[in-house]
Amino acid sequence: MSEKAASSRPGEFSLIERYFAPLATSAGAVHLQDDAAVFTPDTACELVVTKDMLMAGVHFFKNDPPFEVAQKALGVNLSDLAAKGAEPKGYLLGLGLSKDIGEEWVAEFCRGLKLVQDQFQIDLLGGDTISCPQGPLLSVTAFGQVPKGQVVRRNEAVAGALLYVTGTIGDAALGLKLRLDDELAGELELSAEHRDFLLNRYLLPQPRVAAVSALREFAVAAMDISDGLIADLGHMCRTSHVQAAVRLENVPLSDAASAMIARDAAFRETAITGGDDYEILAAVMPENAVAFEVALQEAGLSCAQIGVLSAAEVSEDMISLSLNGEAYALHGAAGFKHF
Amino acid sequence: MSEKAASSRPGEFSLIERYFAPLATSAGAVHLQDDAAVFTPDTACELVVTKDMLMAGVHFFKNDPPFEVAQKALGVNLSDLAAKGAEPKGYLLGLGLSKDIGEEWVAEFCRGLKLVQDQFQIDLLGGDTISCPQGPLLSVTAFGQVPKGQVVRRNEAVAGALLYVTGTIGDAALGLKLRLDDELAGELELSAEHRDFLLNRYLLPQPRVAAVSALREFAVAAMDISDGLIADLGHMCRTSHVQAAVRLENVPLSDAASAMIARDAAFRETAITGGDDYEILAAVMPENAVAFEVALQEAGLSCAQIGVLSAAEVSEDMISLSLNGEAYALHGAAGFKHF
């Protein structure tokens, strides 16, 4: 089923040579001159692999700048690795392009990849480019490594552990609200600075790679927050067979998020159930709590203790929420449903 | 950007638990209970990774049976690994589903994955599932391993090497012709057996995993034939800086392909330029030719010597074709253009 209609874009091999090969500098990628790449983790290390796909119209807007889409596509994968305590090493890129995507889009997209590569010292290892009528579609497989046996799992949280999150929670979901409703920022009398901060947190998630050694050393379980704090905590509880109590007044909010919630308290629910934060949720035993906090601080990351895990009891809710001592009930469905 | 409209399908987590988790039996996949998998190549081995995406309407037909689509999606990736001399070990699966895809499709798709997993002793390591309006979209990242330093490259062919192909060439492209034109088989008076053989070769490529040790031991360069014999030989020549002379009478054809070419000689060009064969093209030095042939035979694979490589001369065509001593000219564009 070959393609007939012409695009304004150069062909696949020209694109690879011009834009992608310069991103593939490791020996195992042989300048993308082969159909497969060689990658070998360091001695005494294990490979950690993850795959996240982003589809235009589902995970980003078709008119988002490709420079930023690239950073998001790589960032969300590096975020998964970071939560496992894995140092990022490289990635494979699957790219599905619709005919209306021109060379300039690809050039800008690759400029975004390069920025993230340089930031985290990683390489493009290989990939595949296909025609995708409703693209762009991005399918990234990221490779990281951890010393053998030190991977941090989502499903190994235990009763008694304290729950931590990095950074601030809810900014991306609130940013998306602003993005979907041009008038909302005005109605809420939000400052331009706060509005731009939230919009940017949605568009450009920051993978918490700096957290990897603190997580490896002190966390019993961790995951990144992509589906929303409550949904992801639910995944951790369900797979670890524990339950959680969260004090919402301890969930860290940015000034911009606080400003929105001060105008309308319903945005608190958006903040704790909305996706795309890409902060890290970690379970840490109380005896390691101080050391964990110090290690994150030394890595340049803020963190907050938001709750505690206990043994699962079938008759109760998996997650109980309180705000300043009062039980807090959710009104909507918690967390991003993928389809 | 969450999804609102309901599908008849169970949610992502139910699908994973019911259909995908049973395919993920290795320890590093933790039953798909985490966002990342751990994979460690054997000591003294390197990891070989490859990624091939398949999009409905581009690489397969939306109404193709999911049982067979799954086999094709995995097969084309294992084919890439095989051509590198790599033993397949596992894979990550990215799955983009449109709303009209129901549970039965997923169940049948997973039955196809299981068949290939059992055939080659590989495991599902992890993946991602997204909404994809024009899906199904399949993005497979396959993991294999080779003893360190023994990967077989596409770009290391040298002048003087003999060119070999496994199996028979052109069946898939001729099968696609039959598929796209219901009346063609009748017009050509093709037997039902020949027609079904060719249709099946398009739908169900067989990765030549059995060739890996012969390739590692005796080939200086190799690749699988996915874009068509001529286009892929072109890639090998271009990346290796050599040129090729091919004797088309030596290119192995199935009885079914021969029957089509006997009716209309133009189908020879289809056979040598059409894609999706997933046979292996290998360059072998003359002193290793017999040992290579014997090794493939012992692995249960047929092969044929179809030509020879020489030093690249800028003034000449990269590939010269002859048929029974006469120069053979191509009329169409050679090989599958990806977009």
PDB file of N, CA and C in Angstrom, chain B residues 140-200:
ATOM      1  N   VAL B 140       5.637  -1.378  17.617  1.00  0.00           N
ATOM      2  CA  VAL B 140       6.360  -2.430  18.342  1.00  0.00           C
ATOM      3  C   VAL B 140       7.828  -2.051  18.460  1.00  0.00           C
ATOM      4  N   THR B 141       8.374  -2.166  19.651  1.00  0.00           N
ATOM      5  CA  THR B 141       9.816  -2.075  19.843  1.00  0.00           C
ATOM      6  C   THR B 141      10.284  -3.460  20.258  1.00  0.00           C
ATOM      7  N   ALA B 142      11.139  -4.064  19.441  1.00  0.00           N
ATOM      8  CA  ALA B 142      11.577  -5.431  19.728  1.00  0.00           C
ATOM      9  C   ALA B 142      13.005  -5.434  20.254  1.00  0.00           C
ATOM     10  N   PHE B 143      13.244  -6.310  21.214  1.00  0.00           N
ATOM     11  CA  PHE B 143      14.544  -6.438  21.869  1.00  0.00           C
ATOM     12  C   PHE B 143      15.147  -7.797  21.523  1.00  0.00           C
ATOM     13  N   GLY B 144      16.392  -7.763  21.085  1.00  0.00           N
ATOM     14  CA  GLY B 144      17.104  -9.010  20.843  1.00  0.00           C
ATOM     15  C   GLY B 144      18.496  -8.893  21.405  1.00  0.00           C
ATOM     16  N   GLN B 145      19.258  -9.950  21.284  1.00  0.00           N
ATOM     17  CA  GLN B 145      20.642  -9.857  21.756  1.00  0.00           C
ATOM     18  C   GLN B 145      21.582 -10.633  20.848  1.00  0.00           C
ATOM     19  N   VAL B 146      22.812 -10.148  20.803  1.00  0.00           N
ATOM     20  CA  VAL B 146      23.897 -10.834  20.080  1.00  0.00           C
ATOM     21  C   VAL B 146      25.113 -10.856  21.007  1.00  0.00           C
ATOM     22  N   PRO B 147      25.963 -11.877  20.850  1.00  0.00           N
ATOM     23  CA  PRO B 147      27.245 -11.813  21.559  1.00  0.00           C
ATOM     24  C   PRO B 147      27.955 -10.515  21.177  1.00  0.00           C
ATOM     25  N   LYS B 148      28.622  -9.905  22.145  1.00  0.00           N
ATOM     26  CA  LYS B 148      29.225  -8.581  21.921  1.00  0.00           C
ATOM     27  C   LYS B 148      30.071  -8.525  20.648  1.00  0.00           C
ATOM     28  N   GLY B 149      29.872  -7.482  19.874  1.00  0.00           N
ATOM     29  CA  GLY B 149      30.668  -7.269  18.669  1.00  0.00           C
ATOM     30  C   GLY B 149      30.229  -8.073  17.463  1.00  0.00           C
ATOM     31  N   GLN B 150      29.184  -8.904  17.595  1.00  0.00           N
ATOM     32  CA  GLN B 150      28.799  -9.779  16.478  1.00  0.00           C
ATOM     33  C   GLN B 150      27.568  -9.318  15.717  1.00  0.00           C
ATOM     34  N   VAL B 151      27.074  -8.128  16.009  1.00  0.00           N
ATOM     35  CA  VAL B 151      25.906  -7.658  15.264  1.00  0.00           C
ATOM     36  C   VAL B 151      26.265  -7.554  13.778  1.00  0.00           C
ATOM     37  N   VAL B 152      25.326  -7.920  12.930  1.00  0.00           N
ATOM     38  CA  VAL B 152      25.544  -7.884  11.475  1.00  0.00           C
ATOM     39  C   VAL B 152      24.899  -6.605  10.944  1.00  0.00           C
ATOM     40  N   ARG B 153      25.686  -5.762  10.325  1.00  0.00           N
ATOM     41  CA  ARG B 153      25.219  -4.452   9.902  1.00  0.00           C
ATOM     42  C   ARG B 153      24.783  -4.436   8.443  1.00  0.00           C
ATOM     43  N   ARG B 154      24.008  -3.436   8.105  1.00  0.00           N
ATOM     44  CA  ARG B 154      23.601  -3.210   6.717  1.00  0.00           C
ATOM     45  C   ARG B 154      24.699  -2.504   5.947  1.00  0.00           C
ATOM     46  N   ASN B 155      25.455  -1.667   6.660  1.00  0.00           N
ATOM     47  CA  ASN B 155      26.374  -0.742   6.005  1.00  0.00           C
ATOM     48  C   ASN B 155      27.820  -1.236   5.981  1.00  0.00           C
ATOM     49  N   GLU B 156      28.011  -2.550   6.146  1.00  0.00           N
ATOM     50  CA  GLU B 156      29.379  -3.066   6.142  1.00  0.00           C
ATOM     51  C   GLU B 156      29.623  -4.069   5.012  1.00  0.00           C
ATOM     52  N   ALA B 157      28.807  -3.971   3.977  1.00  0.00           N
ATOM     53  CA  ALA B 157      29.040  -4.815   2.803  1.00  0.00           C
ATOM     54  C   ALA B 157      30.309  -4.337   2.097  1.00  0.00           C
ATOM     55  N   VAL B 158      31.012  -5.267   1.434  1.00  0.00           N
ATOM     56  CA  VAL B 158      32.275  -4.907   0.784  1.00  0.00           C
ATOM     57  C   VAL B 158      32.338  -5.471  -0.631  1.00  0.00           C
ATOM     58  N   ALA B 159      33.151  -4.824  -1.442  1.00  0.00           N
ATOM     59  CA  ALA B 159      33.352  -5.285  -2.815  1.00  0.00           C
ATOM     60  C   ALA B 159      33.858  -6.724  -2.794  1.00  0.00           C
ATOM     61  N   GLY B 160      33.354  -7.529  -3.719  1.00  0.00           N
ATOM     62  CA  GLY B 160      33.762  -8.929  -3.794  1.00  0.00           C
ATOM     63  C   GLY B 160      32.815  -9.873  -3.086  1.00  0.00           C
ATOM     64  N   ALA B 161      31.975  -9.341  -2.208  1.00  0.00           N
ATOM     65  CA  ALA B 161      31.030 -10.212  -1.494  1.00  0.00           C
ATOM     66  C   ALA B 161      29.945 -10.697  -2.454  1.00  0.00           C
ATOM     67  N   LEU B 162      29.460 -11.894  -2.179  1.00  0.00           N
ATOM     68  CA  LEU B 162      28.345 -12.444  -2.943  1.00  0.00           C
ATOM     69  C   LEU B 162      27.038 -12.066  -2.253  1.00  0.00           C
ATOM     70  N   LEU B 163      26.021 -11.841  -3.065  1.00  0.00           N
ATOM     71  CA  LEU B 163      24.707 -11.466  -2.526  1.00  0.00           C
ATOM     72  C   LEU B 163      23.798 -12.683  -2.452  1.00  0.00           C
ATOM     73  N   TYR B 164      23.213 -12.864  -1.295  1.00  0.00           N
ATOM     74  CA  TYR B 164      22.264 -13.960  -1.104  1.00  0.00           C
ATOM     75  C   TYR B 164      20.917 -13.432  -0.661  1.00  0.00           C
ATOM     76  N   VAL B 165      19.867 -14.157  -1.018  1.00  0.00           N
ATOM     77  CA  VAL B 165      18.565 -13.929  -0.385  1.00  0.00           C
ATOM     78  C   VAL B 165      18.040 -15.260   0.141  1.00  0.00           C
ATOM     79  N   THR B 166      17.280 -15.200   1.228  1.00  0.00           N
ATOM     80  CA  THR B 166      16.586 -16.396   1.716  1.00  0.00           C
ATOM     81  C   THR B 166      15.247 -16.513   1.001  1.00  0.00           C
ATOM     82  N   GLY B 167      14.670 -17.701   1.068  1.00  0.00           N
ATOM     83  CA  GLY B 167      13.288 -17.936   0.624  1.00  0.00           C
ATOM     84  C   GLY B 167      13.023 -17.566  -0.810  1.00  0.00           C
ATOM     85  N   THR B 168      11.832 -17.020  -1.050  1.00  0.00           N
ATOM     86  CA  THR B 168      11.453 -16.584  -2.395  1.00  0.00           C
ATOM     87  C   THR B 168      11.067 -15.106  -2.334  1.00  0.00           C
ATOM     88  N   ILE B 169      11.279 -14.448  -3.454  1.00  0.00           N
ATOM     89  CA  ILE B 169      11.152 -12.984  -3.518  1.00  0.00           C
ATOM     90  C   ILE B 169       9.896 -12.592  -4.311  1.00  0.00           C
ATOM     91  N   GLY B 170       9.200 -11.581  -3.811  1.00  0.00           N
ATOM     92  CA  GLY B 170       8.109 -10.984  -4.584  1.00  0.00           C
ATOM     93  C   GLY B 170       6.718 -11.494  -4.252  1.00  0.00           C
ATOM     94  N   ASP B 171       6.644 -12.570  -3.458  1.00  0.00           N
ATOM     95  CA  ASP B 171       5.322 -13.155  -3.179  1.00  0.00           C
ATOM     96  C   ASP B 171       4.383 -12.146  -2.524  1.00  0.00           C
ATOM     97  N   ALA B 172       4.893 -11.393  -1.558  1.00  0.00           N
ATOM     98  CA  ALA B 172       4.023 -10.470  -0.818  1.00  0.00           C
ATOM     99  C   ALA B 172       3.496  -9.372  -1.739  1.00  0.00           C
ATOM    100  N   ALA B 173       4.370  -8.845  -2.595  1.00  0.00           N
ATOM    101  CA  ALA B 173       3.942  -7.768  -3.499  1.00  0.00           C
ATOM    102  C   ALA B 173       2.919  -8.287  -4.506  1.00  0.00           C
ATOM    103  N   LEU B 174       3.121  -9.505  -4.980  1.00  0.00           N
ATOM    104  CA  LEU B 174       2.150 -10.090  -5.906  1.00  0.00           C
ATOM    105  C   LEU B 174       0.851 -10.414  -5.163  1.00  0.00           C
ATOM    106  N   GLY B 175       0.970 -10.851  -3.907  1.00  0.00           N
ATOM    107  CA  GLY B 175      -0.222 -11.093  -3.089  1.00  0.00           C
ATOM    108  C   GLY B 175      -1.024  -9.817  -2.888  1.00  0.00           C
ATOM    109  N   LEU B 176      -0.322  -8.712  -2.701  1.00  0.00           N
ATOM    110  CA  LEU B 176      -1.003  -7.424  -2.536  1.00  0.00           C
ATOM    111  C   LEU B 176      -1.732  -7.025  -3.819  1.00  0.00           C
ATOM    112  N   LYS B 177      -1.086  -7.269  -4.982  1.00  0.00           N
ATOM    113  CA  LYS B 177      -1.764  -7.009  -6.270  1.00  0.00           C
ATOM    114  C   LYS B 177      -3.086  -7.768  -6.344  1.00  0.00           C
ATOM    115  N   LEU B 178      -3.036  -9.044  -5.941  1.00  0.00           N
ATOM    116  CA  LEU B 178      -4.253  -9.873  -5.997  1.00  0.00           C
ATOM    117  C   LEU B 178      -5.292  -9.341  -5.014  1.00  0.00           C
ATOM    118  N   ARG B 179      -4.825  -8.892  -3.884  1.00  0.00           N
ATOM    119  CA  ARG B 179      -5.727  -8.390  -2.855  1.00  0.00           C
ATOM    120  C   ARG B 179      -6.444  -7.116  -3.311  1.00  0.00           C
ATOM    121  N   LEU B 180      -5.702  -6.269  -4.045  1.00  0.00           N
ATOM    122  CA  LEU B 180      -6.255  -4.978  -4.466  1.00  0.00           C
ATOM    123  C   LEU B 180      -7.157  -5.106  -5.700  1.00  0.00           C
ATOM    124  N   ASP B 181      -7.090  -6.252  -6.361  1.00  0.00           N
ATOM    125  CA  ASP B 181      -7.874  -6.446  -7.586  1.00  0.00           C
ATOM    126  C   ASP B 181      -8.473  -7.854  -7.555  1.00  0.00           C
ATOM    127  N   ASP B 182      -9.729  -7.922  -7.117  1.00  0.00           N
ATOM    128  CA  ASP B 182     -10.392  -9.216  -6.918  1.00  0.00           C
ATOM    129  C   ASP B 182     -10.435 -10.062  -8.188  1.00  0.00           C
ATOM    130  N   GLU B 183     -10.369  -9.397  -9.324  1.00  0.00           N
ATOM    131  CA  GLU B 183     -10.560 -10.137 -10.570  1.00  0.00           C
ATOM    132  C   GLU B 183      -9.259 -10.601 -11.190  1.00  0.00           C
ATOM    133  N   LEU B 184      -8.135 -10.136 -10.619  1.00  0.00           N
ATOM    134  CA  LEU B 184      -6.838 -10.412 -11.245  1.00  0.00           C
ATOM    135  C   LEU B 184      -6.521 -11.903 -11.293  1.00  0.00           C
ATOM    136  N   ALA B 185      -6.776 -12.611 -10.193  1.00  0.00           N
ATOM    137  CA  ALA B 185      -6.461 -14.039 -10.157  1.00  0.00           C
ATOM    138  C   ALA B 185      -7.213 -14.774 -11.271  1.00  0.00           C
ATOM    139  N   GLY B 186      -8.478 -14.400 -11.466  1.00  0.00           N
ATOM    140  CA  GLY B 186      -9.280 -15.015 -12.512  1.00  0.00           C
ATOM    141  C   GLY B 186      -8.737 -14.694 -13.899  1.00  0.00           C
ATOM    142  N   GLU B 187      -8.440 -13.424 -14.109  1.00  0.00           N
ATOM    143  CA  GLU B 187      -7.911 -13.004 -15.420  1.00  0.00           C
ATOM    144  C   GLU B 187      -6.635 -13.755 -15.769  1.00  0.00           C
ATOM    145  N   LEU B 188      -5.820 -14.016 -14.736  1.00  0.00           N
ATOM    146  CA  LEU B 188      -4.531 -14.690 -14.979  1.00  0.00           C
ATOM    147  C   LEU B 188      -4.668 -16.203 -14.949  1.00  0.00           C
ATOM    148  N   GLU B 189      -5.899 -16.679 -14.690  1.00  0.00           N
ATOM    149  CA  GLU B 189      -6.159 -18.121 -14.554  1.00  0.00           C
ATOM    150  C   GLU B 189      -5.225 -18.746 -13.524  1.00  0.00           C
ATOM    151  N   LEU B 190      -5.039 -18.032 -12.427  1.00  0.00           N
ATOM    152  CA  LEU B 190      -4.189 -18.520 -11.345  1.00  0.00           C
ATOM    153  C   LEU B 190      -4.973 -19.566 -10.550  1.00  0.00           C
ATOM    154  N   SER B 191      -4.310 -20.631 -10.117  1.00  0.00           N
ATOM    155  CA  SER B 191      -5.006 -21.633  -9.300  1.00  0.00           C
ATOM    156  C   SER B 191      -5.341 -21.030  -7.937  1.00  0.00           C
ATOM    157  N   ALA B 192      -6.374 -21.574  -7.290  1.00  0.00           N
ATOM    158  CA  ALA B 192      -6.768 -21.099  -5.962  1.00  0.00           C
ATOM    159  C   ALA B 192      -5.611 -21.278  -4.978  1.00  0.00           C
ATOM    160  N   GLU B 193      -4.881 -22.342  -5.155  1.00  0.00           N
ATOM    161  CA  GLU B 193      -3.750 -22.639  -4.268  1.00  0.00           C
ATOM    162  C   GLU B 193      -2.672 -21.560  -4.394  1.00  0.00           C
ATOM    163  N   HIS B 194      -2.338 -21.214  -5.641  1.00  0.00           N
ATOM    164  CA  HIS B 194      -1.333 -20.167  -5.864  1.00  0.00           C
ATOM    165  C   HIS B 194      -1.819 -18.816  -5.345  1.00  0.00           C
ATOM    166  N   ARG B 195      -3.088 -18.514  -5.606  1.00  0.00           N
ATOM    167  CA  ARG B 195      -3.634 -17.239  -5.138  1.00  0.00           C
ATOM    168  C   ARG B 195      -3.552 -17.150  -3.611  1.00  0.00           C
ATOM    169  N   ASP B 196      -3.987 -18.205  -2.932  1.00  0.00           N
ATOM    170  CA  ASP B 196      -3.997 -18.186  -1.462  1.00  0.00           C
ATOM    171  C   ASP B 196      -2.576 -18.115  -0.901  1.00  0.00           C
ATOM    172  N   PHE B 197      -1.667 -18.808  -1.556  1.00  0.00           N
ATOM    173  CA  PHE B 197      -0.266 -18.767  -1.108  1.00  0.00           C
ATOM    174  C   PHE B 197       0.250 -17.332  -1.132  1.00  0.00           C
ATOM    175  N   LEU B 198      -0.002 -16.613  -2.230  1.00  0.00           N
ATOM    176  CA  LEU B 198       0.516 -15.241  -2.366  1.00  0.00           C
ATOM    177  C   LEU B 198      -0.189 -14.290  -1.410  1.00  0.00           C
ATOM    178  N   LEU B 199      -1.499 -14.423  -1.276  1.00  0.00           N
ATOM    179  CA  LEU B 199      -2.238 -13.569  -0.335  1.00  0.00           C
ATOM    180  C   LEU B 199      -1.693 -13.753   1.077  1.00  0.00           C
ATOM    181  N   ASN B 200      -1.406 -14.976   1.413  1.00  0.00           N
ATOM    182  CA  ASN B 200      -0.933 -15.313   2.746  1.00  0.00           C
ATOM    183  C   ASN B 200       0.491 -14.793   2.996  1.00  0.00           C
TER     184      ASN B 200
END
